[in-house]
Amino acid sequence: MSTPLATARLQLNAGFTLADACEQVPYYAAMGVSHLYLSPITQAVPGSMHGYDVTDPTIVSRELGGEAAFAELAQRLRAHRMGIVLDIVPNHMAAHAANRWWWDVLLLGQASAYADWFDIDWNSEDPELKGKVLAPFLAQSRQAELDCGTLSLVFDDASRSFQVQAEGARYPLRHESLPLTGDSVAQTLAQHDCATQAGRMRFEALLDRQHYVLDWWRCAGERINWRRFFEISSLIGVRVERRAVFDAVHALPLRLFAQGLIDGLRIDHVDGLAQPLSYCRQLRARLRAGSVQRPDALRHDEPWIVVEKILAHDEVLDGRWAVHGTTGYDFMDQANAVLHDPDGEAALADCWSEISNVKSPAQEWLVEARQLMLNQHFAVEYRALLRALWSLVQFDAAKHGWTLAAIDRAMQRFLSVFPIYRTYLEEGNGDSRDIGWLLAAAAQASQRFGQGDDASLRMLLDGLFRSLSTPMAATQPQGKEREQLRRNAINRLQQLTPPLAAKSLEDTVFYRYGRLLSRNEVGSGLSDFSLSSADFHRRNAWRLAHMPESMVSTATHDQKRGEDSRARLAVISEMPGRWAAASQRWLRWAGFQDNAKPVHTAERYMLMQTIVGSWPLDLSLDDAEGLARYTERLAQWQVKALREAKTSSSWFTPDLRHEERCVQQLRALMLGDQADMRADIQRFIEDLAPAGAVNSLAQLVLRMTVPGVPDLYQGTEFWDFSLVDPDNRRQVDFRARRRALEALQMQPSIEKLLAGWRNGRIKQAVIARVLRLRRQVPHVFARGGYTALLVAGEAGSHAIAFLRAGGDDAVLVVVPRLCWHAMAVGKGTGLPLIGLDFWRETYAQLPVHMSRRTWLNALTGEEHYFHDVRLPLETLLGRFPVAVLHSPAA
């Protein structure tokens, strides 16, 4: 096996193990999937629901079944001519007692063999942390913990050692601080019992002698002296740029690849690494080196590597990466944007401005969020960057007139507008594109914040970035020292900008800014509301030319809402007036008038969008049990949304009263005596739902046929109206999906699938039939050409058409877009099907050499022979809303 034909993402945990995945192999094989794409399989924190909190990267998780279960899964997949792609986590590990490397650092401090495996600053500016590591895991201050008896000394029988216990967690004691003596264990514990003043003083003195400093979790943002994953203080950064660390972290996936048990890797949070480009090149080389050990049939396969990387609008992966592409957030954004009507943007922005009482453009929301995150949530990381920059430039500071305060002001402004996740200045190598991004952001910062001193601000930033991007030769005065300082400053900057970007936009602004929530998605930006068909084609052509084996996704475990929720909400862009009237009507509900400040009204406006987007198609108003289950899912989303927004509440300082008031309002709306309002909401949803389903099928077909490797997120072969995690990681009803697939193999008519469209089987049918075609003509989809087709006629702007061709085979794809009005005009069917009248006099135009061919519709089974190069859309889309036709070799 080489590049996957199509992947299926599975989330593993104790509730869905490797053995459970093994049971689904025949189902996914029948669907046409070539590889299972597994969430992290290594040992994680006990009870982990996702596997990204790794405690031991060298073994397969015992909770998942261990290596024997993994080998059995791999063998069963091979028997079905399938393989495995693994999700690995090189950036961080859990700072948890189950992590023996971390435990050893707490026990031995800088003397630990793992002291430099983690990204720890042993020379912190905090005097109390010199030579120590902060452990910010206490539920309250140390003194408060001691007062209430939740911080104490205990004896561990298994290790025959004394340990510290806090809130159920354990911490080691350095051996010499409390050795076992002739005193009994009970006597030693009594001597350190905080119930007595002498015992408390003795215990506090013992704590002060450790290699770590226990502190309140709230202090992490101001004190922490190690790199975290984003702002999560339970996940510590790992230094895989060091050879020994790389070898240890990757020993398992490298061995599994060499044994032929896996075919590729997905790299989690690659932008968190100190040197992502070097890392990817090294990983690819090590995998290739292991190829000689693979079974004969697999020996010549290229390891497939994709990186979790969010690309800005004008950003691309270049040849320095040595990977096959990204995990598909870029395509997810493009496929969603092309389904939005640009004519609705201004009206929706005006509606949002009125409701939120904020007239600022969208980008101002992001600048404000970045400043908040920088000064409160990443304060310690930002201070470390300033110190690193000052250490670098102090040699020339007097010459330029720079001060630390001036650098602080300049960097605050620069980081507020930096347009991409990060640059890639590594090992003395600066690419012109990276320097261009830095200088462009410097120009934007000086223009936006200059206020009369824009020239000096620009000069300072330009000078800083030229210092960063210019290697220092060892022969220059203090060259070796200055080069080390330069690389440290580069790492500080490049490892700060990714979490700052993600937490500011995805985990703050996307919960504050509610113009249209379908565009608030991972991989999307505030400035890109919609995408033209021409731009969509251009980006597909670029992917074919540069990343033809990149993953393309429309649903992930990180998404803010399900792919079909986004598709339904996109319809609002076609009817902003009706939406404004309906939402204003709902917001006037008496239950929403209590304390109706603008920020609270904005929260409710986003709640109403969430309800409209996520209401299950099979949920009726008289289903009390179903409404109750759905309401609790919404309540979970509501609390998370309030805390992520950081306005009325937050994770750091939750306003429990406001959260409870919002949840009670939600329950009153959904379960109380507001039957008329619920009926009004459902009528509006019913008006959108068929057009939303057409969008969903269009998005699905695009994912399955454009250049790239399509991924199927678990369970989304039925409708996906999920909310943000943990809702999107719920258990999947595979039995229902297997039964539906078995029924599909009986070849039901397309009319029957359309009639039952609400049950989701129509979506599964499209996936299975297109994947069957991909297996039939893999050369067309792997390396075949991509030709955008002209769609002309009265409805020409309402369809996307393109041709994939390889050898003598050709595949024609036609999908609709922006068709709510056409469906509303032809009311009555309630089906996701656009009337024939709408498509009359509209044609997709084939290249001349493709005329006079027979085409078989992979979805309906219809056969067509077209004499002309003009293909009437009323013929192609008459029976089914999307079309995928194959013209075989003669």
mmCIF file of C-alpha atoms in Angstrom, residues 186-468:
data_model
loop_
_atom_site.group_PDB
_atom_site.id
_atom_site.type_symbol
_atom_site.label_atom_id
_atom_site.label_comp_id
_atom_site.label_asym_id
_atom_site.label_seq_id
_atom_site.Cartn_x
_atom_site.Cartn_y
_atom_site.Cartn_z
ATOM 1 C CA ALA A 186 3.601 6.246 61.299
ATOM 2 C CA GLN A 187 6.001 8.295 63.411
ATOM 3 C CA THR A 188 7.370 10.154 60.379
ATOM 4 C CA LEU A 189 3.865 10.906 59.112
ATOM 5 C CA ALA A 190 2.889 12.185 62.549
ATOM 6 C CA GLN A 191 5.931 14.465 62.615
ATOM 7 C CA HIS A 192 4.712 16.088 59.388
ATOM 8 C CA ASP A 193 1.031 16.231 60.268
ATOM 9 C CA CYS A 194 -0.308 19.681 59.488
ATOM 10 C CA ALA A 195 -2.848 19.390 62.277
ATOM 11 C CA THR A 196 -0.094 20.622 64.604
ATOM 12 C CA GLN A 197 1.890 23.819 64.163
ATOM 13 C CA ALA A 198 5.196 21.998 64.453
ATOM 14 C CA GLY A 199 4.099 19.348 61.975
ATOM 15 C CA ARG A 200 2.947 21.990 59.488
ATOM 16 C CA MET A 201 6.212 23.898 59.715
ATOM 17 C CA ARG A 202 8.125 20.671 59.235
ATOM 18 C CA PHE A 203 6.013 19.695 56.223
ATOM 19 C CA GLU A 204 6.308 23.151 54.607
ATOM 20 C CA ALA A 205 10.067 23.032 55.034
ATOM 21 C CA LEU A 206 10.029 19.605 53.382
ATOM 22 C CA LEU A 207 8.058 20.997 50.421
ATOM 23 C CA ASP A 208 10.561 23.823 50.040
ATOM 24 C CA ARG A 209 13.405 21.314 49.670
ATOM 25 C CA GLN A 210 11.920 19.649 46.575
ATOM 26 C CA HIS A 211 12.939 20.096 42.943
ATOM 27 C CA TYR A 212 9.467 21.439 42.195
ATOM 28 C CA VAL A 213 7.239 24.190 43.532
ATOM 29 C CA LEU A 214 3.611 23.251 44.053
ATOM 30 C CA ASP A 215 1.314 26.171 43.318
ATOM 31 C CA TRP A 216 -2.279 27.140 42.565
ATOM 32 C CA TRP A 217 -3.279 26.353 38.976
ATOM 33 C CA ARG A 218 -4.348 29.982 38.487
ATOM 34 C CA CYS A 219 -0.721 31.098 38.870
ATOM 35 C CA ALA A 220 0.478 29.166 35.820
ATOM 36 C CA GLY A 221 -0.044 31.994 33.330
ATOM 37 C CA GLU A 222 2.214 34.284 35.383
ATOM 38 C CA ARG A 223 4.799 31.861 36.761
ATOM 39 C CA ILE A 224 5.139 28.713 34.697
ATOM 40 C CA ASN A 225 8.711 28.014 33.591
ATOM 41 C CA TRP A 226 8.065 25.360 30.973
ATOM 42 C CA ARG A 227 6.423 25.350 27.574
ATOM 43 C CA ARG A 228 2.825 24.204 27.595
ATOM 44 C CA PHE A 229 0.508 22.978 24.863
ATOM 45 C CA PHE A 230 -1.424 26.190 24.286
ATOM 46 C CA GLU A 231 -2.395 27.332 27.805
ATOM 47 C CA ILE A 232 -3.050 23.838 29.158
ATOM 48 C CA SER A 233 -0.842 23.465 32.212
ATOM 49 C CA SER A 234 -1.293 19.699 32.367
ATOM 50 C CA LEU A 235 0.572 19.233 29.048
ATOM 51 C CA ILE A 236 4.320 19.927 28.917
ATOM 52 C CA GLY A 237 6.331 20.652 25.772
ATOM 53 C CA VAL A 238 8.783 17.983 24.592
ATOM 54 C CA ARG A 239 12.099 18.809 22.895
ATOM 55 C CA VAL A 240 12.029 16.447 19.939
ATOM 56 C CA GLU A 241 14.667 18.595 18.242
ATOM 57 C CA ARG A 242 17.128 16.680 20.451
ATOM 58 C CA ARG A 243 18.159 13.362 18.877
ATOM 59 C CA ALA A 244 17.707 11.238 22.009
ATOM 60 C CA VAL A 245 14.231 12.653 22.594
ATOM 61 C CA PHE A 246 13.234 12.147 18.951
ATOM 62 C CA ASP A 247 14.403 8.540 19.099
ATOM 63 C CA ALA A 248 12.464 7.787 22.284
ATOM 64 C CA VAL A 249 9.247 9.540 21.236
ATOM 65 C CA HIS A 250 9.233 7.888 17.791
ATOM 66 C CA ALA A 251 10.549 4.422 18.616
ATOM 67 C CA LEU A 252 7.062 2.899 18.507
ATOM 68 C CA PRO A 253 5.726 4.388 15.222
ATOM 69 C CA LEU A 254 9.074 3.794 13.485
ATOM 70 C CA ARG A 255 9.020 0.148 14.544
ATOM 71 C CA LEU A 256 5.373 -0.324 13.569
ATOM 72 C CA PHE A 257 6.100 1.114 10.131
ATOM 73 C CA ALA A 258 9.158 -1.102 9.677
ATOM 74 C CA GLN A 259 7.034 -4.119 10.640
ATOM 75 C CA GLY A 260 4.469 -3.205 7.999
ATOM 76 C CA LEU A 261 1.709 -2.598 10.551
ATOM 77 C CA ILE A 262 1.140 1.057 9.593
ATOM 78 C CA ASP A 263 1.440 3.007 6.341
ATOM 79 C CA GLY A 264 1.572 6.628 7.443
ATOM 80 C CA LEU A 265 1.469 9.248 10.168
ATOM 81 C CA ARG A 266 -0.515 12.326 11.032
ATOM 82 C CA ILE A 267 1.597 14.795 13.023
ATOM 83 C CA ASP A 268 -0.322 16.604 15.726
ATOM 84 C CA HIS A 269 0.357 20.331 16.308
ATOM 85 C CA VAL A 270 3.495 20.424 14.194
ATOM 86 C CA ASP A 271 3.683 24.203 14.634
ATOM 87 C CA GLY A 272 4.447 23.732 18.324
ATOM 88 C CA LEU A 273 7.831 22.181 17.592
ATOM 89 C CA ALA A 274 11.030 24.199 17.696
ATOM 90 C CA GLN A 275 12.016 23.102 14.173
ATOM 91 C CA PRO A 276 9.039 21.666 12.255
ATOM 92 C CA LEU A 277 10.801 21.531 8.883
ATOM 93 C CA SER A 278 13.860 19.703 10.178
ATOM 94 C CA TYR A 279 11.594 17.429 12.168
ATOM 95 C CA CYS A 280 9.533 16.437 9.132
ATOM 96 C CA ARG A 281 12.609 15.784 7.021
ATOM 97 C CA GLN A 282 14.149 13.672 9.769
ATOM 98 C CA LEU A 283 10.939 11.719 10.318
ATOM 99 C CA ARG A 284 10.575 10.970 6.626
ATOM 100 C CA ALA A 285 14.196 9.845 6.361
ATOM 101 C CA ARG A 286 13.854 7.544 9.370
ATOM 102 C CA LEU A 287 10.655 6.013 8.030
ATOM 103 C CA ARG A 288 12.252 5.448 4.636
ATOM 104 C CA ALA A 289 15.242 3.813 6.306
ATOM 105 C CA GLY A 290 12.864 1.360 7.951
ATOM 106 C CA SER A 291 11.242 0.464 4.633
ATOM 107 C CA VAL A 292 13.851 -2.222 3.950
ATOM 108 C CA GLN A 293 12.497 -4.203 6.905
ATOM 109 C CA ARG A 294 8.896 -4.121 5.713
ATOM 110 C CA PRO A 295 7.257 -7.188 4.159
ATOM 111 C CA ASP A 296 8.140 -7.629 0.487
ATOM 112 C CA ALA A 297 4.737 -6.457 -0.771
ATOM 113 C CA LEU A 298 5.088 -3.198 1.187
ATOM 114 C CA ARG A 299 8.796 -2.540 0.895
ATOM 115 C CA HIS A 300 8.614 0.052 -1.855
ATOM 116 C CA ASP A 301 5.746 2.041 -0.401
ATOM 117 C CA GLU A 302 6.417 5.664 0.439
ATOM 118 C CA PRO A 303 5.429 6.569 4.042
ATOM 119 C CA TRP A 304 2.424 8.895 3.915
ATOM 120 C CA ILE A 305 2.887 11.920 6.199
ATOM 121 C CA VAL A 306 0.418 14.746 6.776
ATOM 122 C CA VAL A 307 0.713 17.545 9.304
ATOM 123 C CA GLU A 308 -1.924 19.273 11.376
ATOM 124 C CA LYS A 309 -1.313 22.738 10.033
ATOM 125 C CA ILE A 310 -3.694 25.657 9.586
ATOM 126 C CA LEU A 311 -2.830 27.757 6.563
ATOM 127 C CA ALA A 312 -3.601 31.442 6.234
ATOM 128 C CA HIS A 313 -5.387 32.707 3.128
ATOM 129 C CA ASP A 314 -2.216 33.232 1.076
ATOM 130 C CA GLU A 315 -0.061 30.615 2.798
ATOM 131 C CA VAL A 316 0.985 27.265 1.329
ATOM 132 C CA LEU A 317 3.198 24.361 2.306
ATOM 133 C CA ASP A 318 6.361 24.471 0.246
ATOM 134 C CA GLY A 319 9.016 21.938 -0.673
ATOM 135 C CA ARG A 320 10.928 22.444 2.583
ATOM 136 C CA TRP A 321 8.341 20.403 4.464
ATOM 137 C CA ALA A 322 8.963 16.942 2.951
ATOM 138 C CA VAL A 323 5.377 15.882 3.729
ATOM 139 C CA HIS A 324 2.392 14.988 1.573
ATOM 140 C CA GLY A 325 0.216 17.802 2.866
ATOM 141 C CA THR A 326 -2.027 18.952 5.675
ATOM 142 C CA THR A 327 -4.871 17.258 7.532
ATOM 143 C CA GLY A 328 -7.372 19.191 5.429
ATOM 144 C CA TYR A 329 -8.518 22.218 7.419
ATOM 145 C CA ASP A 330 -7.713 24.330 4.349
ATOM 146 C CA PHE A 331 -10.079 22.330 2.167
ATOM 147 C CA MET A 332 -12.731 22.318 4.895
ATOM 148 C CA ASP A 333 -12.700 26.105 4.787
ATOM 149 C CA GLN A 334 -12.794 26.265 0.979
ATOM 150 C CA ALA A 335 -15.645 23.761 0.603
ATOM 151 C CA ASN A 336 -17.666 25.642 3.195
ATOM 152 C CA ALA A 337 -16.920 29.129 1.846
ATOM 153 C CA VAL A 338 -17.944 28.295 -1.736
ATOM 154 C CA LEU A 339 -21.435 27.457 -0.424
ATOM 155 C CA HIS A 340 -21.922 30.926 1.084
ATOM 156 C CA ASP A 341 -23.579 33.756 -0.822
ATOM 157 C CA PRO A 342 -21.352 36.869 -0.876
ATOM 158 C CA ASP A 343 -24.452 39.020 -1.334
ATOM 159 C CA GLY A 344 -25.557 38.136 2.188
ATOM 160 C CA GLU A 345 -22.358 39.172 3.950
ATOM 161 C CA ALA A 346 -23.102 42.872 4.450
ATOM 162 C CA ALA A 347 -26.661 42.329 5.697
ATOM 163 C CA LEU A 348 -25.554 39.675 8.169
ATOM 164 C CA ALA A 349 -22.702 41.883 9.390
ATOM 165 C CA ASP A 350 -25.158 44.763 9.913
ATOM 166 C CA CYS A 351 -27.551 42.486 11.796
ATOM 167 C CA TRP A 352 -24.725 41.317 14.042
ATOM 168 C CA SER A 353 -23.520 44.872 14.682
ATOM 169 C CA GLU A 354 -27.000 45.880 15.778
ATOM 170 C CA ILE A 355 -27.404 42.894 18.093
ATOM 171 C CA SER A 356 -23.925 43.031 19.634
ATOM 172 C CA ASN A 357 -23.898 46.841 19.771
ATOM 173 C CA VAL A 358 -20.348 46.729 18.376
ATOM 174 C CA LYS A 359 -19.702 48.542 15.095
ATOM 175 C CA SER A 360 -16.061 47.505 14.753
ATOM 176 C CA PRO A 361 -15.058 45.432 11.726
ATOM 177 C CA ALA A 362 -14.429 41.738 12.247
ATOM 178 C CA GLN A 363 -10.652 42.093 12.352
ATOM 179 C CA GLU A 364 -10.879 44.386 15.391
ATOM 180 C CA TRP A 365 -12.409 41.541 17.375
ATOM 181 C CA LEU A 366 -9.306 39.482 16.659
ATOM 182 C CA VAL A 367 -6.878 42.257 17.634
ATOM 183 C CA GLU A 368 -8.693 42.695 20.942
ATOM 184 C CA ALA A 369 -8.640 38.947 21.618
ATOM 185 C CA ARG A 370 -4.928 38.688 20.805
ATOM 186 C CA GLN A 371 -4.130 41.465 23.261
ATOM 187 C CA LEU A 372 -6.171 39.716 25.938
ATOM 188 C CA MET A 373 -4.484 36.367 25.349
ATOM 189 C CA LEU A 374 -1.017 37.873 25.167
ATOM 190 C CA ASN A 375 -1.243 39.841 28.407
ATOM 191 C CA GLN A 376 -3.260 37.445 30.526
ATOM 192 C CA HIS A 377 -3.119 33.892 29.239
ATOM 193 C CA PHE A 378 0.375 33.868 27.698
ATOM 194 C CA ALA A 379 1.949 36.545 29.894
ATOM 195 C CA VAL A 380 4.857 34.402 31.045
ATOM 196 C CA GLU A 381 5.610 33.170 27.514
ATOM 197 C CA TYR A 382 5.517 36.742 26.246
ATOM 198 C CA ARG A 383 7.883 37.967 28.962
ATOM 199 C CA ALA A 384 10.292 35.176 28.039
ATOM 200 C CA LEU A 385 10.180 36.345 24.414
ATOM 201 C CA LEU A 386 10.938 39.931 25.446
ATOM 202 C CA ARG A 387 13.896 38.811 27.556
ATOM 203 C CA ALA A 388 15.206 36.712 24.661
ATOM 204 C CA LEU A 389 14.894 39.623 22.209
ATOM 205 C CA TRP A 390 16.543 42.040 24.615
ATOM 206 C CA SER A 391 19.419 39.641 25.225
ATOM 207 C CA LEU A 392 19.906 39.381 21.465
ATOM 208 C CA VAL A 393 19.830 43.087 20.601
ATOM 209 C CA GLN A 394 21.499 44.555 23.681
ATOM 210 C CA PHE A 395 24.840 44.461 21.840
ATOM 211 C CA ASP A 396 23.477 47.070 19.421
ATOM 212 C CA ALA A 397 20.655 48.609 21.482
ATOM 213 C CA ALA A 398 22.510 51.793 22.346
ATOM 214 C CA LYS A 399 23.482 52.312 18.719
ATOM 215 C CA HIS A 400 19.844 52.098 17.608
ATOM 216 C CA GLY A 401 18.341 53.801 20.646
ATOM 217 C CA TRP A 402 16.257 50.734 21.516
ATOM 218 C CA THR A 403 14.932 50.090 25.014
ATOM 219 C CA LEU A 404 13.157 47.093 26.498
ATOM 220 C CA ALA A 405 10.000 49.202 26.846
ATOM 221 C CA ALA A 406 10.163 50.132 23.163
ATOM 222 C CA ILE A 407 10.590 46.497 22.159
ATOM 223 C CA ASP A 408 7.621 45.605 24.359
ATOM 224 C CA ARG A 409 5.379 48.172 22.665
ATOM 225 C CA ALA A 410 6.521 47.111 19.223
ATOM 226 C CA MET A 411 6.021 43.393 19.824
ATOM 227 C CA GLN A 412 2.593 43.927 21.397
ATOM 228 C CA ARG A 413 1.504 45.658 18.219
ATOM 229 C CA PHE A 414 3.217 43.216 15.899
ATOM 230 C CA LEU A 415 1.732 40.148 17.577
ATOM 231 C CA SER A 416 -1.742 41.696 17.487
ATOM 232 C CA VAL A 417 -1.749 41.646 13.685
ATOM 233 C CA PHE A 418 0.606 38.776 12.750
ATOM 234 C CA PRO A 419 -1.362 37.092 9.918
ATOM 235 C CA ILE A 420 -0.148 33.453 10.015
ATOM 236 C CA TYR A 421 0.446 30.823 12.657
ATOM 237 C CA ARG A 422 4.233 31.015 12.504
ATOM 238 C CA THR A 423 7.368 31.381 10.441
ATOM 239 C CA TYR A 424 10.009 28.692 9.915
ATOM 240 C CA LEU A 425 13.438 30.158 10.559
ATOM 241 C CA GLU A 426 15.525 27.113 11.472
ATOM 242 C CA GLU A 427 19.200 26.349 12.073
ATOM 243 C CA GLY A 428 20.352 29.610 10.582
ATOM 244 C CA ASN A 429 18.194 29.197 7.488
ATOM 245 C CA GLY A 430 15.747 31.979 6.704
ATOM 246 C CA ASP A 431 13.489 31.666 3.694
ATOM 247 C CA SER A 432 12.474 34.844 1.899
ATOM 248 C CA ARG A 433 8.827 33.936 2.447
ATOM 249 C CA ASP A 434 9.297 33.816 6.213
ATOM 250 C CA ILE A 435 11.113 37.138 6.283
ATOM 251 C CA GLY A 436 8.405 38.535 4.017
ATOM 252 C CA TRP A 437 5.684 37.546 6.493
ATOM 253 C CA LEU A 438 7.588 39.203 9.349
ATOM 254 C CA LEU A 439 8.212 42.438 7.464
ATOM 255 C CA ALA A 440 4.656 42.581 6.102
ATOM 256 C CA ALA A 441 3.272 42.230 9.638
ATOM 257 C CA ALA A 442 5.701 44.907 10.826
ATOM 258 C CA ALA A 443 4.378 47.244 8.133
ATOM 259 C CA GLN A 444 0.792 46.464 9.103
ATOM 260 C CA ALA A 445 1.533 47.041 12.787
ATOM 261 C CA SER A 446 3.200 50.379 12.144
ATOM 262 C CA GLN A 447 0.347 51.476 9.899
ATOM 263 C CA ARG A 448 -2.327 50.432 12.372
ATOM 264 C CA PHE A 449 -0.731 51.515 15.649
ATOM 265 C CA GLY A 450 1.797 54.138 14.513
ATOM 266 C CA GLN A 451 -0.027 57.254 15.746
ATOM 267 C CA GLY A 452 2.730 59.547 14.591
ATOM 268 C CA ASP A 453 5.667 57.258 15.361
ATOM 269 C CA ASP A 454 4.957 54.707 12.667
ATOM 270 C CA ALA A 455 8.370 55.215 11.083
ATOM 271 C CA SER A 456 10.231 54.495 14.330
ATOM 272 C CA LEU A 457 8.002 51.515 15.074
ATOM 273 C CA ARG A 458 8.592 50.105 11.607
ATOM 274 C CA MET A 459 12.327 50.697 11.912
ATOM 275 C CA LEU A 460 12.489 48.931 15.269
ATOM 276 C CA LEU A 461 10.516 45.899 14.064
ATOM 277 C CA ASP A 462 12.494 45.671 10.830
ATOM 278 C CA GLY A 463 15.708 45.784 12.834
ATOM 279 C CA LEU A 464 14.505 43.086 15.209
ATOM 280 C CA PHE A 465 13.500 40.731 12.437
ATOM 281 C CA ARG A 466 16.675 41.244 10.473
ATOM 282 C CA SER A 467 18.584 40.356 13.644
ATOM 283 C CA LEU A 468 16.463 37.232 13.983
#
